[in-house]
CSV table of C-alpha atoms and ligand atoms in Angstrom, one decimal:
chain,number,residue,atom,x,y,z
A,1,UNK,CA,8.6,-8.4,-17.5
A,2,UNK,CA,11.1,-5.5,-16.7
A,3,UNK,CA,14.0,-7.1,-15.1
A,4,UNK,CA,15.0,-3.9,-13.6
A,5,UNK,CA,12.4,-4.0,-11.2
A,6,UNK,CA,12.8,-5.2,-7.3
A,7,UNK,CA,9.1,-6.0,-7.5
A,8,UNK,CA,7.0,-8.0,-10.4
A,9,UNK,CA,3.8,-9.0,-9.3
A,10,UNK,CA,2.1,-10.5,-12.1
A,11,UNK,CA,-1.5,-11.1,-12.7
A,12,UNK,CA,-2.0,-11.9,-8.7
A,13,UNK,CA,-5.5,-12.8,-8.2
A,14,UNK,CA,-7.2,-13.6,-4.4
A,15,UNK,CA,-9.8,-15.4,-3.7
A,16,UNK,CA,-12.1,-16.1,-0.3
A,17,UNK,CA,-14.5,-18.5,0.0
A,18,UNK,CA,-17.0,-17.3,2.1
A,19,UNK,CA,-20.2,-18.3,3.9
A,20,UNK,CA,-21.0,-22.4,3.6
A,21,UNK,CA,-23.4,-22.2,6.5
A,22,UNK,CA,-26.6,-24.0,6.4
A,23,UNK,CA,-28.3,-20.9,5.6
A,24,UNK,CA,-25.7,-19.5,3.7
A,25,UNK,CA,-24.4,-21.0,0.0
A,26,UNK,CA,-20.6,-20.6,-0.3
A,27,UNK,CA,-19.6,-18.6,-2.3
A,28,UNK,CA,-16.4,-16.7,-4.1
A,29,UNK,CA,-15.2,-13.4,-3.5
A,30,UNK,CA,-12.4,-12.1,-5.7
A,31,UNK,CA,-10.7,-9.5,-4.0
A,32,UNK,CA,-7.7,-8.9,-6.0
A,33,UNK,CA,-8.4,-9.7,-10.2
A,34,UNK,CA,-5.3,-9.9,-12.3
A,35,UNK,CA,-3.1,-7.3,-10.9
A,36,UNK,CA,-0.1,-6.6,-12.1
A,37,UNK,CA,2.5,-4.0,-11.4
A,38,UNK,CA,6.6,-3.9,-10.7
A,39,UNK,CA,8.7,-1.2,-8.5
A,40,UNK,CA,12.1,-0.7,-9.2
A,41,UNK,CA,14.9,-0.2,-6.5
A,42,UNK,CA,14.4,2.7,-4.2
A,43,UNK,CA,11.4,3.3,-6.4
A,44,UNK,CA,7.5,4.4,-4.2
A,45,UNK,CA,4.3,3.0,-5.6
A,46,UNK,CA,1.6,4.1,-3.9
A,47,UNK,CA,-1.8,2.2,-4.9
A,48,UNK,CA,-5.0,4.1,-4.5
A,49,UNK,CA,-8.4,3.3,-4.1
A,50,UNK,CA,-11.8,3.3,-1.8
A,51,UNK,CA,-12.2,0.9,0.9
A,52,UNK,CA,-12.7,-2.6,-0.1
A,53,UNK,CA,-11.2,-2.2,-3.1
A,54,UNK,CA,-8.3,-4.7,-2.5
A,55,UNK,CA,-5.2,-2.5,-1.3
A,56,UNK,CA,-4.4,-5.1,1.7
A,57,UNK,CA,-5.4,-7.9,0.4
A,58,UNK,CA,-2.5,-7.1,-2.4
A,59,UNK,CA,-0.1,-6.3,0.8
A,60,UNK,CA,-1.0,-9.3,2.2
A,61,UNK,CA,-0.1,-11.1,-1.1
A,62,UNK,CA,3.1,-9.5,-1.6
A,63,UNK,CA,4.4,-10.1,2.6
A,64,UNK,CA,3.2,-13.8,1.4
A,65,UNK,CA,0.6,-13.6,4.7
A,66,UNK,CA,-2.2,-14.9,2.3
A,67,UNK,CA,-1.9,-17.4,-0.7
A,68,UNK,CA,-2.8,-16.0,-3.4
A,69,UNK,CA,-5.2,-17.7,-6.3
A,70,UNK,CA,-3.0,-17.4,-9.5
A,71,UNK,CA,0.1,-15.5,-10.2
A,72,UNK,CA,3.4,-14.5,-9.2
A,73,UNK,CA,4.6,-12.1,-6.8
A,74,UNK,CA,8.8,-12.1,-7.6
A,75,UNK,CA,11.2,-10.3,-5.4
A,76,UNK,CA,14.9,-10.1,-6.8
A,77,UNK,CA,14.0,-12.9,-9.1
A,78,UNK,CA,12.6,-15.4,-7.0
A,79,UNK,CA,9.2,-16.0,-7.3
A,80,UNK,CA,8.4,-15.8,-3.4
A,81,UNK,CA,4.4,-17.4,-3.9
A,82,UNK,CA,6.6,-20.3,-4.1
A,83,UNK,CA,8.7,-20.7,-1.4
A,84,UNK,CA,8.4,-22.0,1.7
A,85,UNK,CA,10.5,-23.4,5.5
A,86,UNK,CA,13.6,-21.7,5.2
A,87,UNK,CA,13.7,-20.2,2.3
A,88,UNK,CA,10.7,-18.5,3.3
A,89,UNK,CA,12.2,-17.4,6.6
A,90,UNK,CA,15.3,-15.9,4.3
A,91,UNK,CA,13.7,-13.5,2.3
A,92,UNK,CA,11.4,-12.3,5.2
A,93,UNK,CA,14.0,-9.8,6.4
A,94,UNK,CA,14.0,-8.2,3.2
A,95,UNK,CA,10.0,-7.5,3.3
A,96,UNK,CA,8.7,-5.3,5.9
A,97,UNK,CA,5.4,-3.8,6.6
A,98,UNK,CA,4.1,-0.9,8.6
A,99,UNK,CA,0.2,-1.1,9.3
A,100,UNK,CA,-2.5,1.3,9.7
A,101,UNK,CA,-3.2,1.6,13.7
A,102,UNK,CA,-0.5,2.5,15.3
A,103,UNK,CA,-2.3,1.9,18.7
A,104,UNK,CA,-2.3,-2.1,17.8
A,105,UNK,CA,0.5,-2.8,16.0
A,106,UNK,CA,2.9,-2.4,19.3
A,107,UNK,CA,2.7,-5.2,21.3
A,108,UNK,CA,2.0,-2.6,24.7
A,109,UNK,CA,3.4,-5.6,27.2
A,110,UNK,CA,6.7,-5.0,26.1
A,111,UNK,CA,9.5,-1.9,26.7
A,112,UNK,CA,9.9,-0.1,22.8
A,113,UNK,CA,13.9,-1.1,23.5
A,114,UNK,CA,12.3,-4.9,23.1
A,115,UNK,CA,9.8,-3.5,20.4
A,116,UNK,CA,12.6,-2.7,18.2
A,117,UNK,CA,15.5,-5.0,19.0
A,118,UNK,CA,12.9,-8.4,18.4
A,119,UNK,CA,13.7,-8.6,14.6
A,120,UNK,CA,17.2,-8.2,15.6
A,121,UNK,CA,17.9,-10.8,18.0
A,122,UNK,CA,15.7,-13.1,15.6
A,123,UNK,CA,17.0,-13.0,12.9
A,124,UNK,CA,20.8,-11.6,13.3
A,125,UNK,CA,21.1,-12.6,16.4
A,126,UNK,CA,22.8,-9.7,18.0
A,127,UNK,CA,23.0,-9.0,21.6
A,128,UNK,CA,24.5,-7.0,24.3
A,129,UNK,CA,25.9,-3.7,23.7
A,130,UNK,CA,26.1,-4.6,19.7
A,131,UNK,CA,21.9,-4.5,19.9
A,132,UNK,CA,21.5,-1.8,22.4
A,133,UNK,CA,23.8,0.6,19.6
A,134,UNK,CA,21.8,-0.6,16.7
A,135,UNK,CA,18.6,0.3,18.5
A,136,UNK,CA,19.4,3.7,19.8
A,137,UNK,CA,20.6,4.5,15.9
A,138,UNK,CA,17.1,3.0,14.9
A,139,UNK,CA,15.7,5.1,17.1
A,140,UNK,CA,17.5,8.2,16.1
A,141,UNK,CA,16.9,7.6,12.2
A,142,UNK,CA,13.0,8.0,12.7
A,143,UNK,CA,13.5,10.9,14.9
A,144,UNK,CA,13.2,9.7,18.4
A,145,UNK,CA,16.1,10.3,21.4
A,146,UNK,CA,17.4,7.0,23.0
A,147,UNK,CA,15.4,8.2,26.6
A,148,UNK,CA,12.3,6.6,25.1
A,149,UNK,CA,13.9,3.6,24.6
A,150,UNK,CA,12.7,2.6,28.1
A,151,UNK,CA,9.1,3.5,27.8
A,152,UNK,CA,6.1,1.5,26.5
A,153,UNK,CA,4.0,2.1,24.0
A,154,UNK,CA,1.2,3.6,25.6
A,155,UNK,CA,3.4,6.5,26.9
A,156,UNK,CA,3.9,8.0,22.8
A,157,UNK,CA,1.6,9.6,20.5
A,158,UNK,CA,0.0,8.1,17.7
A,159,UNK,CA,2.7,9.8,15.4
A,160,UNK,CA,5.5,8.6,17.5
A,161,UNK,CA,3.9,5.1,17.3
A,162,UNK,CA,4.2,5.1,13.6
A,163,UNK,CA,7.9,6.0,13.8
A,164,UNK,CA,8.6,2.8,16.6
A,165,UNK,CA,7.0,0.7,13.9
A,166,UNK,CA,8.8,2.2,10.8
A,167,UNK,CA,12.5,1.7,13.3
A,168,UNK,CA,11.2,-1.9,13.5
A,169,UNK,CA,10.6,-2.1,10.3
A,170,UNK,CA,13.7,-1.1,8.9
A,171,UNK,CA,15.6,-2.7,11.8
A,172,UNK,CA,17.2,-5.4,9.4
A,173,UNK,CA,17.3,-2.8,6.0
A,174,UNK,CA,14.9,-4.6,3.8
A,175,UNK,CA,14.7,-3.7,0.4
A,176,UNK,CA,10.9,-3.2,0.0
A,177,UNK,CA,9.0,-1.4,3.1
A,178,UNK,CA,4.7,-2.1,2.7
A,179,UNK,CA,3.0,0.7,4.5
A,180,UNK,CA,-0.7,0.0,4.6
A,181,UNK,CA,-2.4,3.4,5.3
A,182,UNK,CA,0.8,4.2,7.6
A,183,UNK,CA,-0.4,7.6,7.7
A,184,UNK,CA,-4.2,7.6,7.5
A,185,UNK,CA,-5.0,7.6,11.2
A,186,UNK,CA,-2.9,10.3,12.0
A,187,UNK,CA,-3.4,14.2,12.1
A,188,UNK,CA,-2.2,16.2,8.9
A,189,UNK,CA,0.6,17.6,10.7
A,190,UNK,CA,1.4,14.9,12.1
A,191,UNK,CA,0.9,12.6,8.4
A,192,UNK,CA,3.5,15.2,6.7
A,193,UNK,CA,5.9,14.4,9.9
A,194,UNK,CA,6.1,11.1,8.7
A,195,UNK,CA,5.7,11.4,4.9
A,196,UNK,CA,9.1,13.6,5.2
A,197,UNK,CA,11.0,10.8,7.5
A,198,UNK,CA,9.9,8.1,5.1
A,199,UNK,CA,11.5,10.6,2.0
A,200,UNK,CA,14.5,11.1,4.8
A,201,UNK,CA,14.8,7.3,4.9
A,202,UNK,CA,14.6,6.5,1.0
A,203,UNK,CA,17.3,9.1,0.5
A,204,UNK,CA,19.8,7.5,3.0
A,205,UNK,CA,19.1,3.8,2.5
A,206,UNK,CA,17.6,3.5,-1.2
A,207,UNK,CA,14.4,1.4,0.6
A,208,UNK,CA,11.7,0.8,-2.0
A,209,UNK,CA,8.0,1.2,-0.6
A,210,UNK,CA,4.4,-0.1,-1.6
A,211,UNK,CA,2.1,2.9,-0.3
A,212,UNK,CA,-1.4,1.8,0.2
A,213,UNK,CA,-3.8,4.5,0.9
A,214,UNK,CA,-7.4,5.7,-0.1
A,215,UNK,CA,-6.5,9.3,-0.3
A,216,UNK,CA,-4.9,10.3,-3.0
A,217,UNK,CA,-4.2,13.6,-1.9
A,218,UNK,CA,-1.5,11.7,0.5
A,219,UNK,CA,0.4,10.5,-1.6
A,220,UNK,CA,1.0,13.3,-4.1
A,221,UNK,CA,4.4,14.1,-2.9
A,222,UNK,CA,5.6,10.6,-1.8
A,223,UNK,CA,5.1,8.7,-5.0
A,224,UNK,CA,6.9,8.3,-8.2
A,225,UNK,CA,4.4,6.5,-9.9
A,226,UNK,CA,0.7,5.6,-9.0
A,227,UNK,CA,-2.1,2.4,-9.9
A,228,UNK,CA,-5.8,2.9,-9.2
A,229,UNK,CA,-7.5,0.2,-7.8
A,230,UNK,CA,-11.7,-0.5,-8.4
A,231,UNK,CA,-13.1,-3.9,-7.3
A,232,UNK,CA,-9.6,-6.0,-7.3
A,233,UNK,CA,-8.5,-4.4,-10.0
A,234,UNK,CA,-6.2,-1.5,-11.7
A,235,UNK,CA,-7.8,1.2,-13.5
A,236,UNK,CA,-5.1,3.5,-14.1
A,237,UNK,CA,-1.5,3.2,-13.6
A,238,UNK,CA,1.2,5.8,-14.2
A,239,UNK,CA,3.9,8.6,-13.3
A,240,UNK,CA,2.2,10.6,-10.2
A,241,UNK,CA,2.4,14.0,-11.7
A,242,UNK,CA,0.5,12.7,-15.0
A,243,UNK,CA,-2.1,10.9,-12.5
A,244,UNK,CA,-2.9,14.2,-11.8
A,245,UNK,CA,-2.6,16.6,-14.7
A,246,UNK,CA,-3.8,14.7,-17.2
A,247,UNK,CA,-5.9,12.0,-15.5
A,248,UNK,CA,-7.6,9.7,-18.1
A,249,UNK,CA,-9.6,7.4,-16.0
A,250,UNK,CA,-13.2,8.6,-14.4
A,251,UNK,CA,-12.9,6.6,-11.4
A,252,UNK,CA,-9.5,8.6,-10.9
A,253,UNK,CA,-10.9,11.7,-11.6
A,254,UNK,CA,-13.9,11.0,-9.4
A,255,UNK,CA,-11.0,10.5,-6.4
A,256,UNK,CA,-9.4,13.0,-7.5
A,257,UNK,CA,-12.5,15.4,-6.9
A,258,UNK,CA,-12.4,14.4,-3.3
A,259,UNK,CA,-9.1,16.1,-2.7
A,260,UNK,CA,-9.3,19.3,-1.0
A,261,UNK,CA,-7.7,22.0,-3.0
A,262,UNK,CA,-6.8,25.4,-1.2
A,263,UNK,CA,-7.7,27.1,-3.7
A,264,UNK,CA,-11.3,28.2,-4.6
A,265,UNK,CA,-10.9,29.2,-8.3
A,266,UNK,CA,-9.0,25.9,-9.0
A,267,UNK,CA,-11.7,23.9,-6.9
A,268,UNK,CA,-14.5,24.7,-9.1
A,269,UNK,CA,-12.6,24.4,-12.5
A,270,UNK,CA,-12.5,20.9,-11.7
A,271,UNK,CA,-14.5,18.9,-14.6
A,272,UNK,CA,-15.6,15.5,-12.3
A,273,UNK,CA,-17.8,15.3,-9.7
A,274,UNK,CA,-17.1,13.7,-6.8
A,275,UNK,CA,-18.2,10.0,-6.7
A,276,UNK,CA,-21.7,9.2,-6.1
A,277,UNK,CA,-23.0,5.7,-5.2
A,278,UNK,CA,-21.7,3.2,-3.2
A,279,UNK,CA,-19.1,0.5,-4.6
A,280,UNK,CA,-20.9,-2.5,-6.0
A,281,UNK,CA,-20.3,-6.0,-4.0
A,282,UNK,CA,-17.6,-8.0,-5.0
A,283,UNK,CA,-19.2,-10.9,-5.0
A,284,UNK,CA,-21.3,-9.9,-7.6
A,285,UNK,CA,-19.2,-7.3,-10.0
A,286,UNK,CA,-20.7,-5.6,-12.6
A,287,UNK,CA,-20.1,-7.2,-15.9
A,288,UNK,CA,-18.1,-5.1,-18.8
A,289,UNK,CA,-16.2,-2.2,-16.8
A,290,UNK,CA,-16.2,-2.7,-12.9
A,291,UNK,CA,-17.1,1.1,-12.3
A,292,UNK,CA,-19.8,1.1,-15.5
A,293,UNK,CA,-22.8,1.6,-12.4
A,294,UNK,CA,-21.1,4.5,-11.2
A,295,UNK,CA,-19.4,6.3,-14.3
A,296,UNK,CA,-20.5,9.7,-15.2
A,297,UNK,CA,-19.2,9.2,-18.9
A,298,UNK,CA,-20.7,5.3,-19.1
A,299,UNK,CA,-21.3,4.1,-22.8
A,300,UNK,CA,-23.7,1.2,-23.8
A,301,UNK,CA,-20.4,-0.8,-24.4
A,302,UNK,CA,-18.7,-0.1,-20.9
A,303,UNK,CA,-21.4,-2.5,-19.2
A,304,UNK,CA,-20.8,-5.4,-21.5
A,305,UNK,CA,-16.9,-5.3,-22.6
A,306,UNK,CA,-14.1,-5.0,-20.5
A,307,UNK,CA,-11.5,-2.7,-20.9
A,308,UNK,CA,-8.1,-3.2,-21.7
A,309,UNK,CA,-5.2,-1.5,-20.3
A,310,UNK,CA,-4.0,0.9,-23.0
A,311,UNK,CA,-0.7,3.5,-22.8
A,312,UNK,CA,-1.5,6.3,-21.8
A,313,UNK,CA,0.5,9.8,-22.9
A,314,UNK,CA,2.8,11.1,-20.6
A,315,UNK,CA,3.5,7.4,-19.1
A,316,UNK,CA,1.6,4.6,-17.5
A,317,UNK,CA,-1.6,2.7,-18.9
A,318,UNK,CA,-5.5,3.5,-18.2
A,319,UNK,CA,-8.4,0.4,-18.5
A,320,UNK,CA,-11.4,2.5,-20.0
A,321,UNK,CA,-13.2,2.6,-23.3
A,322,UNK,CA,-13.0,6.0,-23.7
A,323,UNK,CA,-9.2,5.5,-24.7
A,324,UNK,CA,-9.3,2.3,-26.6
B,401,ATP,N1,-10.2,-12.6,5.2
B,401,ATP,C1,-11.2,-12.2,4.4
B,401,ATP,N2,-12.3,-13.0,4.1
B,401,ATP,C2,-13.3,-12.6,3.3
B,401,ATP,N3,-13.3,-11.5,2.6
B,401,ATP,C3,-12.2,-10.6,2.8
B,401,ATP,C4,-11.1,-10.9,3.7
B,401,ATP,N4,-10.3,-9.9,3.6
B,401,ATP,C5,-10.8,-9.0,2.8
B,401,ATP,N5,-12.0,-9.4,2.3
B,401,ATP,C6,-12.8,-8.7,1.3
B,401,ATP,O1,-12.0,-8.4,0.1
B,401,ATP,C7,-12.3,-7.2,-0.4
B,401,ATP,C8,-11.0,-6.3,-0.4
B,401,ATP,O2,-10.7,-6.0,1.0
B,401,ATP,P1,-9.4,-5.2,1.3
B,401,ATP,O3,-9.2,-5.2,2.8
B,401,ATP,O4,-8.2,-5.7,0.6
B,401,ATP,O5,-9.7,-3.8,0.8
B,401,ATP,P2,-9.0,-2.4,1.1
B,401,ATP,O6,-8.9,-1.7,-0.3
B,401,ATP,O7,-7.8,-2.6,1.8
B,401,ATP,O8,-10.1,-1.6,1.9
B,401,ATP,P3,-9.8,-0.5,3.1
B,401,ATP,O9,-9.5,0.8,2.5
B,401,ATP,O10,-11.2,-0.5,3.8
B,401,ATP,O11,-8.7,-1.0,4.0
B,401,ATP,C9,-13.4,-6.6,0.5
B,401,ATP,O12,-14.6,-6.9,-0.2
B,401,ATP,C10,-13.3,-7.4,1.7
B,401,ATP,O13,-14.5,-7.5,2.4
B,402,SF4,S1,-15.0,2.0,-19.6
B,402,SF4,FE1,-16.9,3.2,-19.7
B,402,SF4,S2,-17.8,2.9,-17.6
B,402,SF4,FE2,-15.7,2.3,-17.5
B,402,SF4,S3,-14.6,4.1,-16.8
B,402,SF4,FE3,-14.5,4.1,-19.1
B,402,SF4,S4,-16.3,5.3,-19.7
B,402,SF4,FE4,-16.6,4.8,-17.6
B,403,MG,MG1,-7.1,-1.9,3.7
């Protein structure tokens, strides 16, 4: 365990129970497997991987809006899986989260002043002029003049949207900011607008963000370090630049195929293919290596032995046989 870290999740595992109908058995699906990974102060991880791989259900973990299985998500030292009533309610301020559609995550009933002052008035309980200036700075930090302040959410832009949610958000300067697919519903313009003001915002106030999203390409320039996720669990894990010069898991290559590059010669040096086949169920997970029924470079021993995490040259670790 690295005590430097702000973050330590360790071995977090989720499980839902499904079905239990008449018709239908119940049965187990384990979204997140053993999943471990820590982010130091200031420090972005962005975790990676196709849809129903497990990104929010980790999120969820971490913000503590599920219960996990097994394992330990600890914040500062505390293990927060643990906590509950009050001491609960004193850590929230210091865990925020931004979600994917900006067009649902702003209650529209209410004036963006209100939007934004909420956590505020909760939880420092300021009022008056003392909350009107703290909101018109919040407003200001993520780009936005203090005339919108009397607007509702239906008059702004899906861009715009995103940066109400990140000023709520960092209204009460957490130390970790979870941004589930912040960007992926927006334009590419309009996702480097807010990829710059989240760097902008790390640079003035240190804030350390989880940054979930199944594009890889995204998160290129907003990452220090990266972890692959494949059926609830990490593949790869690693500095960002490594990740993608000297990839050494298929899966990641296979995602990494799927990145547009502007350049024709480089496109078609790439080695991988892009992926082929849909992600196997969860409920029923291929034994040996998760990915084995999709992998390009599958060995008789990938569908019967797990892979361990190795190190990996250059930094981080990588789960496949090829490297053990
Ligand atoms: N509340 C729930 N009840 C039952 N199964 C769930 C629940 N939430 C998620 N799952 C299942 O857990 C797995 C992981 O889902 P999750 O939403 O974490 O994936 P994801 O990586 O965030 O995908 P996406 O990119 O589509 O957002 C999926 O198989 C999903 O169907
Ligand atoms: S362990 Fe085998 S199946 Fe899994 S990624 Fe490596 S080579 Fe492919
Ligand atoms: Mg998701």
């Amino acid at each position: 365990m690295n005590t430097n870290h702000l973050l330590e999740v360790r071995d977090l595992s989720v499980v839902f129970r499904i079905g239990g109908g008449l018709l239908a058995p119940r049965r187990e699906l384990r979204a997140v497997n053993g999943v471990s990974f820590g982010i130091a102060p200031g420090e972005t991880l962005a975790v990676v991987g196709e849809s129903g791989s497990g990104k929010s259900t980790i999120a969820r973990a971490v913000m503590r809006l599920i219960e996990p299985a097994s394992g330990s998500v600890v914040l500062d030292g505390t293990d927060i899986t643990q906590l509950t009533g009050q001491a609960l309610r004193r850590i929230r301020p210091r865990l925020q989260m931004v979600f994917q559609d900006p067009y649902s995550s702003l209650d529209p009933s209410k004036l963006i002043r209100d939007v934004v002052a909420e956590p505020l008035v909760v939880h420092r309980r300021l009022a008056g002029a003392a909350l009107d200036a703290r909101v018109e700075q919040l407003l200001e930090q993520v780009g936005l003049g203090a005339y919108h302040l009397d607007r509702y959410p239906y008059e702004f832009s899906g861009g715009q949207r995103q940066r109400i949610a990140i000023a709520r958000a960092i209204a009460l300067e957490p130390s970790l900011l979870v941004l589930d697919e912040a960007v992926s519903a927006l334009d590419v313009s309009t996702q480097n607008q807010i990829l710059n003001l989240l760097a902008d915002l790390r640079r003035a106030h240190g804030i350390a963000y989880l940054f979930i999203s199944h594009d890889l390409g995204v998160v290129r320039h907003i990452a220090d370090r990266v972890a692959v996720t494949y059926l609830g669990r990490i593949v790869e894990t690693g500095p960002t630049e490594r990740i993608f010069t000297a990839t050494a898991h298929p899966y990641t290559e296979a995602l990494l195929a799927a990145v547009p590059i502007p350049n024709p010669a480089l496109q078609r040096q790439r080695r991988a293919p892009p992926l082929v086949g849909d992600i196997p169920s969860p409920l029923a997970p291929p034994p040996g290596c998760p990915f084995h029924t999709r992998c390009p470079r599958a060995m008789p021993v990938c569908s019967t032995e797990p892979p361990r995490h190795v190190p990996v040259d250059g930094g981080g670790t990588v789960a496949c046989h090829l490297h053990d």
